[in-house]
Coordinates of C-alpha atoms in Angstrom, one line a residue:
Chain A
M1 CA 49.0 17.8 97.3
T2 CA 50.3 21.3 96.6
P3 CA 51.9 23.0 99.7
S4 CA 50.2 26.2 100.9
P5 CA 51.8 29.3 99.5
F6 CA 54.1 31.2 101.7
L7 CA 52.8 34.0 103.9
P8 CA 54.8 36.1 106.3
T9 CA 54.4 35.6 110.1
G10 CA 55.8 38.9 111.2
T11 CA 55.6 42.6 110.1
V12 CA 56.4 43.4 106.5
Y13 CA 58.4 46.5 105.9
G14 CA 59.0 48.3 102.5
T15 CA 61.8 50.6 101.6
L16 CA 61.4 53.8 99.7
L17 CA 64.2 55.4 97.5
N18 CA 66.5 52.3 97.5
F19 CA 67.1 52.2 93.7
R20 CA 69.5 54.7 92.1
A21 CA 67.1 55.6 89.4
E22 CA 64.3 56.2 91.9
L23 CA 66.5 58.3 94.0
D24 CA 67.8 60.3 91.0
A25 CA 64.3 60.9 89.8
L26 CA 63.4 62.6 93.0
A27 CA 66.8 64.3 93.6
P28 CA 65.8 67.7 92.1
Q29 CA 62.8 67.9 94.6
M30 CA 64.8 66.8 97.6
T31 CA 66.1 70.1 98.7
Q32 CA 62.7 71.8 98.1
P33 CA 59.7 71.9 100.5
P34 CA 58.3 69.8 102.0
Y35 CA 61.3 67.5 102.0
K36 CA 64.0 70.2 102.4
A37 CA 66.9 67.6 102.5
P38 CA 67.7 64.1 101.2
P39 CA 66.9 61.3 103.7
K40 CA 69.7 60.3 106.0
A41 CA 68.3 56.9 107.1
P42 CA 66.4 54.3 105.2
V43 CA 62.8 55.4 104.6
L44 CA 60.5 52.5 105.6
Y45 CA 56.8 51.8 105.6
V46 CA 54.7 49.0 106.8
K47 CA 52.5 46.7 104.6
T48 CA 49.9 45.7 107.2
A49 CA 48.6 42.1 107.3
N50 CA 45.3 43.0 105.5
T51 CA 47.4 43.8 102.4
W52 CA 48.8 40.3 102.0
S53 CA 47.6 38.4 99.0
P54 CA 48.8 34.8 98.5
H55 CA 50.3 33.8 95.2
G56 CA 47.6 33.1 92.6
S57 CA 45.0 35.3 94.3
A58 CA 42.9 38.0 92.8
I59 CA 43.7 41.5 94.1
T60 CA 40.8 44.0 94.2
V61 CA 41.3 47.4 92.6
P62 CA 39.2 50.0 94.4
S63 CA 36.5 51.5 92.2
S64 CA 37.7 55.0 93.1
V65 CA 41.0 54.6 91.1
P66 CA 41.5 53.8 87.4
E67 CA 45.0 52.3 87.8
V68 CA 47.4 50.9 90.4
E69 CA 51.1 51.0 90.5
I70 CA 53.0 47.7 90.5
G71 CA 56.0 47.7 92.8
A72 CA 57.9 44.5 92.1
S73 CA 60.4 43.8 94.9
I74 CA 62.2 41.1 96.8
G75 CA 61.6 40.6 100.5
M76 CA 64.3 39.4 102.9
V77 CA 62.6 37.1 105.4
I78 CA 64.3 37.3 108.8
G79 CA 65.3 34.0 110.6
A80 CA 65.4 33.0 114.2
E81 CA 68.9 34.4 114.7
G82 CA 68.1 37.8 113.1
D83 CA 69.8 36.5 110.0
V84 CA 68.2 36.4 106.5
E85 CA 66.5 33.0 106.2
G86 CA 65.3 33.4 102.6
F87 CA 64.1 35.7 99.8
V88 CA 60.7 36.0 98.3
L89 CA 59.2 37.9 95.4
M90 CA 56.7 40.6 96.2
N91 CA 54.1 42.6 94.3
D92 CA 53.9 45.8 96.3
L93 CA 50.9 47.7 95.0
S94 CA 50.2 51.3 95.6
I95 CA 47.5 53.8 94.5
P96 CA 49.7 56.4 92.7
H97 CA 50.4 59.4 94.8
P98 CA 52.7 62.4 94.2
S99 CA 54.0 63.2 97.7
F100 CA 56.3 61.3 100.0
F101 CA 56.0 63.7 102.9
R102 CA 53.4 61.8 104.9
P103 CA 53.0 58.1 105.4
P104 CA 50.8 57.0 102.5
V105 CA 48.7 54.6 104.5
K106 CA 45.5 54.9 102.5
F107 CA 47.5 54.4 99.3
K108 CA 49.6 51.4 100.4
C109 CA 47.6 49.6 103.1
V110 CA 44.6 48.8 101.0
D111 CA 43.2 45.3 101.4
G112 CA 45.1 42.8 99.2
F113 CA 47.8 45.3 98.1
L114 CA 50.8 43.0 98.6
G115 CA 51.2 39.9 96.4
V116 CA 53.5 37.4 98.2
G117 CA 55.6 35.0 96.2
P118 CA 54.7 31.3 96.4
A119 CA 57.8 30.1 98.1
L120 CA 60.9 31.2 99.9
R121 CA 64.2 30.9 98.2
D122 CA 66.7 29.7 100.8
A123 CA 69.3 32.3 101.6
Q124 CA 71.9 29.5 101.4
E125 CA 71.4 29.3 97.7
V126 CA 72.1 33.0 97.1
A127 CA 75.6 34.2 96.7
D128 CA 74.8 37.9 96.5
P129 CA 71.4 39.6 96.3
A130 CA 73.0 42.1 93.9
G131 CA 72.7 39.3 91.3
F132 CA 68.9 39.3 91.4
R133 CA 67.2 40.2 88.1
V134 CA 63.4 40.6 88.3
E135 CA 61.0 40.9 85.4
V136 CA 57.4 42.3 85.5
R137 CA 54.9 41.1 82.9
I138 CA 51.4 42.4 82.4
N139 CA 49.1 40.2 80.4
G140 CA 52.3 38.5 79.2
A141 CA 54.1 41.6 77.9
L142 CA 57.4 42.6 79.6
K143 CA 56.9 46.0 81.3
Q144 CA 59.9 46.3 83.6
S145 CA 63.3 44.7 84.2
I146 CA 64.9 45.3 87.6
D147 CA 68.6 44.9 88.3
F148 CA 69.3 44.6 92.0
S149 CA 72.9 45.7 91.5
Q150 CA 71.4 49.2 91.4
L151 CA 70.4 49.4 95.0
V152 CA 71.4 52.5 96.9
R153 CA 71.8 50.4 100.0
P154 CA 72.7 46.8 99.0
A155 CA 70.9 44.1 101.1
Q156 CA 73.5 43.8 103.8
Q157 CA 73.9 47.5 104.1
L158 CA 70.1 48.0 104.4
L159 CA 69.9 45.4 107.1
T160 CA 72.7 47.1 109.0
D161 CA 71.3 50.6 108.7
V162 CA 67.8 49.5 109.7
G163 CA 69.3 47.6 112.6
E164 CA 70.7 50.9 113.9
F165 CA 67.2 51.9 114.9
M166 CA 65.0 48.8 115.2
T167 CA 65.3 45.0 115.6
L168 CA 63.8 42.9 112.9
A169 CA 62.1 39.9 114.5
H170 CA 61.9 36.3 113.4
G171 CA 59.3 36.2 110.5
D172 CA 59.5 39.9 109.7
V173 CA 60.2 40.8 106.1
L174 CA 62.2 43.7 104.8
M175 CA 61.7 44.6 101.1
L176 CA 64.7 45.8 99.2
G177 CA 62.8 48.6 97.4
C178 CA 61.0 49.2 94.1
D179 CA 62.8 50.6 91.1
A180 CA 61.7 53.7 89.1
G181 CA 59.5 53.1 86.1
R182 CA 56.9 51.1 88.1
P183 CA 54.2 50.0 85.6
L184 CA 50.6 50.8 86.0
A185 CA 47.9 48.2 85.7
R186 CA 44.1 48.0 85.9
A187 CA 41.3 45.6 86.7
G188 CA 41.4 42.6 84.4
D189 CA 45.2 42.6 84.1
R190 CA 47.4 39.5 84.9
I191 CA 50.6 40.4 86.7
E192 CA 53.6 38.1 86.7
I193 CA 56.7 38.8 88.7
S194 CA 59.6 36.5 87.9
A195 CA 63.3 36.0 88.6
P196 CA 65.8 33.2 87.9
G197 CA 65.8 30.8 90.8
F198 CA 62.4 32.0 92.1
E199 CA 59.0 30.5 91.6
T200 CA 57.0 33.1 89.6
L201 CA 54.5 35.2 91.5
R202 CA 51.1 35.6 89.7
N203 CA 48.2 37.8 90.7
T204 CA 45.2 39.1 88.7
L205 CA 43.5 42.4 89.3
V206 CA 39.8 42.5 89.6
Q207 CA 37.3 45.3 89.9
E208 CA 35.7 46.1 93.2
A209 CA 32.2 44.9 93.3
A210 CA 29.5 47.6 93.4
A211 CA 28.5 48.5 96.9
Chain B
M1 CA 36.6 43.9 133.4
K2 CA 40.3 44.9 133.2
H3 CA 42.4 42.2 131.8
A4 CA 46.2 41.8 132.1
R5 CA 48.9 39.5 130.8
V6 CA 51.8 39.0 133.2
I7 CA 54.7 36.7 134.1
F8 CA 54.8 35.4 137.6
E9 CA 57.2 32.8 139.0
G10 CA 58.5 32.3 135.5
R11 CA 55.2 31.5 133.9
E12 CA 52.9 33.6 131.8
H13 CA 49.4 34.2 133.2
T14 CA 46.3 36.1 132.3
G15 CA 44.5 37.9 135.1
T16 CA 42.2 40.7 136.0
A17 CA 42.6 43.9 138.1
H18 CA 42.1 43.4 141.8
E19 CA 42.0 45.7 144.9
F20 CA 45.1 45.4 147.2
N21 CA 45.7 47.2 150.5
G22 CA 42.6 49.2 149.9
Q23 CA 43.8 50.5 146.5
P24 CA 41.7 49.6 143.4
D25 CA 43.7 47.8 140.6
A26 CA 46.8 47.6 142.8
A27 CA 47.0 43.8 142.2
V28 CA 46.2 41.2 139.7
R29 CA 44.0 38.1 140.3
L30 CA 45.8 35.5 138.3
D31 CA 44.1 32.8 136.3
D32 CA 44.9 30.3 139.1
G33 CA 43.2 32.5 141.7
R34 CA 46.3 34.0 143.4
I35 CA 46.3 37.7 144.0
V36 CA 49.6 39.3 143.4
P37 CA 50.6 43.0 143.9
Q38 CA 51.5 44.9 140.7
E39 CA 55.1 45.3 141.5
Q40 CA 55.8 41.6 141.9
L41 CA 54.7 40.9 138.3
T42 CA 56.5 41.2 134.9
W43 CA 53.9 42.9 132.7
L44 CA 53.3 42.1 129.0
P45 CA 51.2 44.1 126.6
P46 CA 47.7 43.1 127.8
L47 CA 46.4 41.7 124.5
A48 CA 46.4 38.0 123.6
P49 CA 48.6 37.1 120.7
T50 CA 46.7 37.2 117.4
P51 CA 47.1 34.7 114.5
R52 CA 48.9 37.3 112.4
P53 CA 50.8 40.4 113.4
R54 CA 48.4 43.0 114.7
T55 CA 48.1 46.3 112.7
I56 CA 49.0 49.3 114.8
L57 CA 47.7 52.5 113.4
A58 CA 48.8 55.7 115.2
L59 CA 47.5 59.2 114.8
G60 CA 49.6 62.3 114.7
L61 CA 48.3 65.7 115.6
N62 CA 44.8 64.5 116.7
Y63 CA 44.3 67.1 119.4
A64 CA 43.9 70.7 118.3
D65 CA 46.2 72.0 121.1
H66 CA 49.1 69.6 120.2
A67 CA 48.7 70.6 116.5
K68 CA 49.1 74.2 117.6
E69 CA 52.1 73.4 119.8
L70 CA 53.9 71.8 116.8
E71 CA 53.1 74.8 114.6
F72 CA 50.8 72.9 112.2
K73 CA 47.3 73.7 111.3
A74 CA 44.8 71.1 112.3
P75 CA 44.7 68.4 109.7
E76 CA 41.7 68.0 107.4
E77 CA 42.2 64.2 107.2
P78 CA 43.8 61.9 109.8
L79 CA 47.5 62.0 109.8
V80 CA 48.3 58.4 110.3
F81 CA 51.4 56.2 110.5
V82 CA 51.9 52.5 111.1
K83 CA 54.0 50.8 113.7
G84 CA 55.5 47.3 113.8
Q85 CA 54.3 44.9 116.5
S86 CA 57.7 44.5 118.0
T87 CA 57.9 48.0 119.4
L88 CA 55.3 47.1 122.0
I89 CA 56.3 46.5 125.6
G90 CA 54.3 46.1 128.8
H91 CA 53.5 48.1 132.0
R92 CA 56.4 48.8 134.4
Q93 CA 59.0 48.1 131.7
F94 CA 62.0 50.1 130.5
T95 CA 62.2 52.3 127.4
H96 CA 65.6 53.0 125.9
R97 CA 66.9 56.5 125.2
P98 CA 69.7 56.4 122.6
A99 CA 72.9 58.1 123.6
G100 CA 73.4 61.6 122.3
V101 CA 69.7 62.4 121.7
Q102 CA 68.5 65.9 122.5
F103 CA 64.7 65.4 122.6
M104 CA 62.7 62.3 123.3
H105 CA 59.1 62.7 124.5
Y106 CA 56.3 60.5 125.7
E107 CA 52.8 60.6 124.1
C108 CA 49.9 59.5 126.3
E109 CA 47.2 58.0 124.1
L110 CA 44.0 56.2 124.3
A111 CA 44.4 52.9 122.4
I112 CA 41.4 51.5 120.7
V113 CA 41.4 47.7 120.4
I114 CA 39.3 46.3 117.6
G115 CA 37.0 43.6 118.7
K116 CA 35.6 42.1 115.5
T117 CA 36.4 42.2 111.8
A118 CA 35.6 45.6 110.5
K119 CA 35.3 46.6 106.8
N120 CA 33.2 49.5 105.5
V121 CA 31.8 50.2 108.9
K122 CA 29.5 53.2 109.2
R123 CA 30.2 55.8 111.9
A124 CA 26.8 55.0 113.6
D125 CA 27.9 51.3 114.0
A126 CA 31.5 51.9 114.9
Y127 CA 31.3 51.1 118.6
D128 CA 30.0 47.6 117.8
F129 CA 33.5 46.9 116.4
I130 CA 35.5 48.2 119.4
G131 CA 36.4 45.4 121.8
G132 CA 38.0 47.7 124.4
Y133 CA 40.7 50.2 125.4
S134 CA 44.2 50.4 126.8
V135 CA 46.7 53.2 127.5
A136 CA 49.6 53.6 125.1
N137 CA 52.7 55.7 125.4
D138 CA 53.9 56.4 121.9
Y139 CA 57.4 57.7 122.4
A140 CA 59.0 59.8 119.7
I141 CA 62.7 60.6 119.3
R142 CA 62.5 64.0 117.6
D143 CA 66.2 64.2 116.7
Y144 CA 65.5 61.7 113.9
L145 CA 62.5 63.5 112.3
E146 CA 63.0 63.7 108.6
N147 CA 60.5 64.9 106.0
W148 CA 60.1 61.6 104.2
Y149 CA 57.0 59.6 105.3
R150 CA 57.1 61.8 108.4
P151 CA 57.1 60.8 111.2
N152 CA 59.5 58.2 109.9
L153 CA 60.2 54.8 111.5
R154 CA 63.5 55.9 113.0
V155 CA 61.4 58.4 115.2
K156 CA 58.5 56.1 116.0
N157 CA 59.3 52.4 115.5
R158 CA 62.1 51.8 117.9
D159 CA 62.3 48.8 120.2
T160 CA 60.7 49.4 123.6
C161 CA 59.2 52.7 122.5
T162 CA 55.5 51.8 122.7
P163 CA 54.6 50.8 126.2
L164 CA 51.0 49.5 126.3
G165 CA 48.8 48.7 129.4
P166 CA 48.5 47.8 132.2
W167 CA 45.0 46.7 131.3
F168 CA 42.9 45.8 128.3
V169 CA 39.6 47.2 129.5
D170 CA 36.3 45.8 128.0
A171 CA 34.4 48.4 125.9
A172 CA 31.3 47.9 128.1
D173 CA 33.2 49.3 131.1
V174 CA 34.0 52.6 129.2
P175 CA 30.6 54.0 128.4
D176 CA 31.9 57.2 126.9
P177 CA 35.5 56.9 125.6
M178 CA 35.2 60.4 124.1
A179 CA 35.1 62.1 127.6
L180 CA 38.0 60.7 129.5
A181 CA 40.6 62.8 131.4
L182 CA 44.1 62.0 130.5
K183 CA 47.4 63.1 132.1
T184 CA 51.1 62.3 132.2
T185 CA 53.4 62.7 135.1
V186 CA 57.2 62.7 135.0
N187 CA 58.8 61.9 138.4
G188 CA 55.5 62.8 140.0
T189 CA 55.1 66.2 138.3
V190 CA 52.1 66.7 136.0
T191 CA 53.4 67.6 132.5
Q192 CA 50.5 66.8 130.2
Q193 CA 46.7 67.1 130.8
G194 CA 43.9 66.7 128.4
N195 CA 40.6 65.1 127.6
T196 CA 39.7 62.7 124.9
R197 CA 36.7 65.0 124.0
D198 CA 39.2 67.3 122.4
M199 CA 40.2 64.8 119.7
I200 CA 39.9 66.2 116.2
F201 CA 39.0 62.8 114.8
D202 CA 37.1 60.7 117.3
A203 CA 36.9 56.9 117.8
P204 CA 33.9 56.3 115.6
F205 CA 35.3 58.5 112.8
L206 CA 38.5 56.6 112.9
V207 CA 36.9 53.1 112.7
E208 CA 34.8 54.3 109.7
Y209 CA 37.8 56.0 108.0
F210 CA 40.3 53.1 108.3
S211 CA 37.7 50.4 107.5
R212 CA 36.9 52.1 104.3
F213 CA 40.2 51.0 102.7
M214 CA 41.5 48.3 105.1
T215 CA 39.9 45.5 106.9
L216 CA 40.6 45.8 110.7
S217 CA 40.9 42.5 112.6
P218 CA 40.4 41.6 116.3
G219 CA 43.4 42.8 118.3
D220 CA 44.3 45.6 115.8
L221 CA 45.1 48.8 117.5
I222 CA 44.4 52.5 116.8
L223 CA 46.5 54.9 118.9
T224 CA 44.5 58.0 118.9
G225 CA 47.1 60.8 119.3
T226 CA 48.2 62.9 122.2
P227 CA 47.3 66.4 123.6
D228 CA 49.6 69.3 124.4
G229 CA 52.4 69.0 127.0
V230 CA 55.2 66.8 125.8
V231 CA 58.6 67.3 127.5
D232 CA 62.0 65.7 127.1
C233 CA 62.6 62.5 129.1
K234 CA 66.0 61.6 130.6
P235 CA 67.4 58.3 131.8
G236 CA 65.9 57.5 135.2
D237 CA 62.7 59.4 134.6
V238 CA 59.5 57.6 135.6
V239 CA 56.7 58.4 133.2
I240 CA 53.1 57.6 134.1
C241 CA 50.5 58.0 131.4
E242 CA 47.0 57.8 133.0
I243 CA 43.6 57.7 131.4
E244 CA 40.4 57.8 133.5
R245 CA 38.7 54.4 133.7
V246 CA 41.4 52.8 131.6
G247 CA 44.5 52.8 133.8
A248 CA 47.9 54.2 134.7
L249 CA 50.8 53.0 132.6
I250 CA 54.2 53.2 134.4
N251 CA 57.4 53.3 132.4
T252 CA 61.0 54.1 133.2
I253 CA 63.5 55.6 130.8
Q254 CA 66.8 53.8 130.6
G255 CA 70.0 55.1 129.0
K256 CA 71.5 53.0 126.2
A257 CA 74.9 53.3 124.6

């Protein structure tokens, strides 16, 4: 019997602007309205429980949008002592949106918009999360390679900085961020997110049924 | 019925509001039948645990007067942010004010509790999906406001900064949730007054709006925003957020290094 795929038990938090290329791409706008200044603290958002799609499931693309953005990331799963218990691949989908001024709830908290990797990779096996290399394939073609040595706040730093203002509870997940160059995909596409040492996360995109 | 979750003599109990010394709701009738005055109980958020983390949606600028106070024009679409479940605490608990902060304010809000799974709900049917109501105090620490995903989580998602309670009140006992007087007192002085009829986006609108793109589940919360009149709160201040028919939520500010 195949074990049930992993799903979080706590709140899932995502992190914006945690890859150097992503930060650099926005840097020219950061001193302009509406942002006016670069962020001082980690910029987090919540992927609500209605977004969670287990490994292997089909994710519905709303009929109102032609394409969705694939945000491959790795989530740190928090253990009972507030430590990192393990790491899991994540497929953090968004409806593309130009502004980062207001929380993009209707672009990020759409039903099914977070693919969750099939299994935790035990934190004990991981020497340094900076060594993670993640690849995104759409219909088998390589679309993005992500090097986690390029984090603005490396894993431990991110945990420390987030811990300055909130406590992550047992079962919560904190995603390390999504790099620039996030690929777009549409209904019918097969998405694979893979990394050495991790079980590959697969999701397919399907069109919303007519109302 | 007004439902509570409390700890008494080291054990968690559910209970319902009960009259005490002639005062309505001044005690809780525990599940074992004992009647215990409010101040002898340790209060938990009044909602039963859900099988997965509850979704907590919170509205910004949902009262015209508050939007004016903050120098924004009234939004054309709900301004919404999401909170993590672990910011919730119960009635009569303590909220931390970080050291060195200049401006930390309460926000008295009607909390809508979803009663059944809601997806693509029409406005006309929205009340069928509301299980009941509670009072939330959605504290903000304004010093930390930045213009990225504003109001960012450092302002709004802090431990102890979302008191909820005392009661979960069945929807049937709140015939018109869109006409409830609401007020906040700080150390006994009224600082905030309003009425839920002045919401820009009302309860049925919000259920329709959110359920269009996300499935709401039983126990999920919508905090509906706060009217004019927020003031800075200092350690030792006792803040009471009160909503007609729903309850009076007591909370004390505590300094923290």
